[in-house]
CSV table of C-alpha atoms in Angstrom, one decimal:
chain,number,residue,atom,x,y,z
A,19,UNK,CA,147.1,-184.6,-65.4
A,20,UNK,CA,144.7,-182.1,-65.8
A,21,UNK,CA,143.0,-182.8,-62.5
A,22,UNK,CA,146.3,-183.2,-60.5
A,23,UNK,CA,147.7,-179.6,-61.6
A,24,UNK,CA,144.0,-178.3,-60.6
A,25,UNK,CA,144.4,-179.8,-56.8
A,26,UNK,CA,148.2,-179.1,-56.8
A,27,UNK,CA,150.1,-177.0,-59.5
A,28,UNK,CA,153.3,-178.4,-58.2
A,29,UNK,CA,152.2,-181.7,-60.0
A,30,UNK,CA,153.3,-180.3,-63.5
A,31,UNK,CA,156.8,-181.2,-62.1
A,32,UNK,CA,155.9,-184.7,-63.2
A,33,UNK,CA,154.3,-183.9,-65.9
A,34,UNK,CA,156.2,-185.5,-69.1
A,35,UNK,CA,158.0,-182.9,-71.2
A,36,UNK,CA,155.4,-182.4,-73.8
A,37,UNK,CA,152.7,-181.9,-71.4
A,38,UNK,CA,154.8,-179.0,-69.9
A,39,UNK,CA,154.4,-177.5,-73.4
A,40,UNK,CA,150.4,-177.7,-73.2
A,41,UNK,CA,149.4,-174.0,-72.9
A,42,UNK,CA,145.8,-175.1,-71.0
A,43,UNK,CA,147.8,-177.5,-68.4
A,44,UNK,CA,150.1,-174.9,-67.4
A,45,UNK,CA,147.8,-172.2,-67.3
A,46,UNK,CA,145.5,-174.6,-65.0
A,47,UNK,CA,149.0,-175.2,-62.6
A,48,UNK,CA,149.9,-171.5,-62.8
A,49,UNK,CA,146.4,-170.8,-61.5
A,50,UNK,CA,146.5,-173.2,-58.4
A,51,UNK,CA,150.2,-172.7,-57.9
A,52,UNK,CA,152.3,-168.9,-59.6
A,53,UNK,CA,155.4,-171.1,-59.0
A,54,UNK,CA,154.7,-174.0,-61.3
A,55,UNK,CA,155.7,-171.6,-64.1
A,56,UNK,CA,159.2,-173.0,-63.5
A,57,UNK,CA,158.3,-176.1,-64.8
A,58,UNK,CA,156.6,-174.9,-67.9
A,59,UNK,CA,158.1,-175.2,-71.4
A,60,UNK,CA,160.4,-172.1,-72.2
A,61,UNK,CA,158.0,-170.8,-75.1
A,62,UNK,CA,155.5,-170.9,-72.4
A,63,UNK,CA,157.4,-168.6,-70.0
A,64,UNK,CA,157.1,-165.8,-72.6
A,65,UNK,CA,153.3,-165.8,-72.7
A,66,UNK,CA,152.1,-163.0,-71.3
A,67,UNK,CA,148.8,-164.1,-70.0
A,68,UNK,CA,150.1,-167.1,-68.4
A,69,UNK,CA,153.2,-165.6,-66.9
A,70,UNK,CA,150.7,-162.9,-65.6
A,71,UNK,CA,148.3,-165.5,-64.1
A,72,UNK,CA,151.6,-166.9,-62.3
A,73,UNK,CA,152.7,-163.2,-60.6
A,74,UNK,CA,149.4,-162.6,-59.5
A,75,UNK,CA,149.4,-165.6,-57.3
A,76,UNK,CA,153.2,-165.7,-56.6
A,77,UNK,CA,155.1,-162.4,-57.4
A,78,UNK,CA,158.4,-164.6,-57.0
A,79,UNK,CA,157.1,-166.4,-60.5
A,80,UNK,CA,158.7,-163.7,-62.2
A,81,UNK,CA,162.1,-165.3,-62.0
A,82,UNK,CA,161.1,-167.6,-64.3
A,83,UNK,CA,159.2,-165.6,-66.7
A,84,UNK,CA,161.3,-164.9,-70.0
A,85,UNK,CA,163.5,-162.0,-70.2
A,86,UNK,CA,161.4,-159.6,-72.5
A,87,UNK,CA,158.3,-160.2,-69.8
A,88,UNK,CA,160.9,-159.0,-67.1
A,89,UNK,CA,160.8,-155.6,-68.7
A,90,UNK,CA,156.7,-155.1,-69.1
A,91,UNK,CA,156.0,-152.8,-66.3
A,92,UNK,CA,152.6,-153.8,-65.6
A,93,UNK,CA,153.5,-157.3,-65.6
A,94,UNK,CA,156.4,-156.4,-63.1
A,95,UNK,CA,153.8,-154.2,-60.9
A,96,UNK,CA,151.4,-157.0,-60.5
A,97,UNK,CA,154.3,-159.2,-59.4
A,98,UNK,CA,155.5,-156.8,-57.0
A,99,UNK,CA,152.1,-156.1,-55.7
A,100,UNK,CA,152.1,-159.8,-54.8
A,101,UNK,CA,155.8,-159.8,-53.3
A,102,UNK,CA,158.0,-156.7,-53.3
A,103,UNK,CA,161.2,-158.5,-53.3
A,104,UNK,CA,160.1,-159.7,-56.8
A,105,UNK,CA,161.5,-156.3,-58.0
A,106,UNK,CA,165.0,-158.1,-57.8
A,107,UNK,CA,163.9,-159.7,-61.0
A,108,UNK,CA,162.6,-156.9,-63.2
A,109,UNK,CA,164.7,-155.6,-65.7
A,110,UNK,CA,167.3,-153.1,-64.8
A,111,UNK,CA,165.6,-149.7,-66.3
A,112,UNK,CA,162.4,-150.7,-64.2
A,113,UNK,CA,164.2,-151.2,-61.0
A,114,UNK,CA,164.5,-147.1,-61.1
A,115,UNK,CA,160.7,-146.9,-61.4
A,116,UNK,CA,159.5,-144.8,-58.8
A,117,UNK,CA,156.3,-146.1,-58.5
A,118,UNK,CA,157.2,-149.7,-58.7
A,119,UNK,CA,159.8,-149.1,-55.8
A,120,UNK,CA,157.7,-147.5,-53.6
A,121,UNK,CA,155.0,-150.3,-54.2
A,122,UNK,CA,158.1,-152.8,-53.1
A,123,UNK,CA,159.0,-151.2,-50.3
A,124,UNK,CA,155.3,-151.3,-49.0
A,125,UNK,CA,154.9,-154.8,-49.9
A,126,UNK,CA,158.5,-155.8,-48.6
A,127,UNK,CA,158.5,-153.4,-45.7
């Protein structure tokens, strides 16, 4: 399974549930495809390092992050730098952050 997710992170979708909670496996999947975060076990969606890897490749992966991480300014900034529309998934207080909004506009146009 590890080799499969290294080739295509979306392979995590077909992994057995216990493997979706394997941090090393999920980390490899999101390094290949940030959107693979959606198939990770819930506890891993709250793993800051793992989510940061995901949003660096795919800003939209922020929508699959645990709610507390959606309020993490640095993490949201990384997501918005990758895809401006990711600001939609940020915690409400960050949606009024001038720097984040300007970055979102720069990225989204």
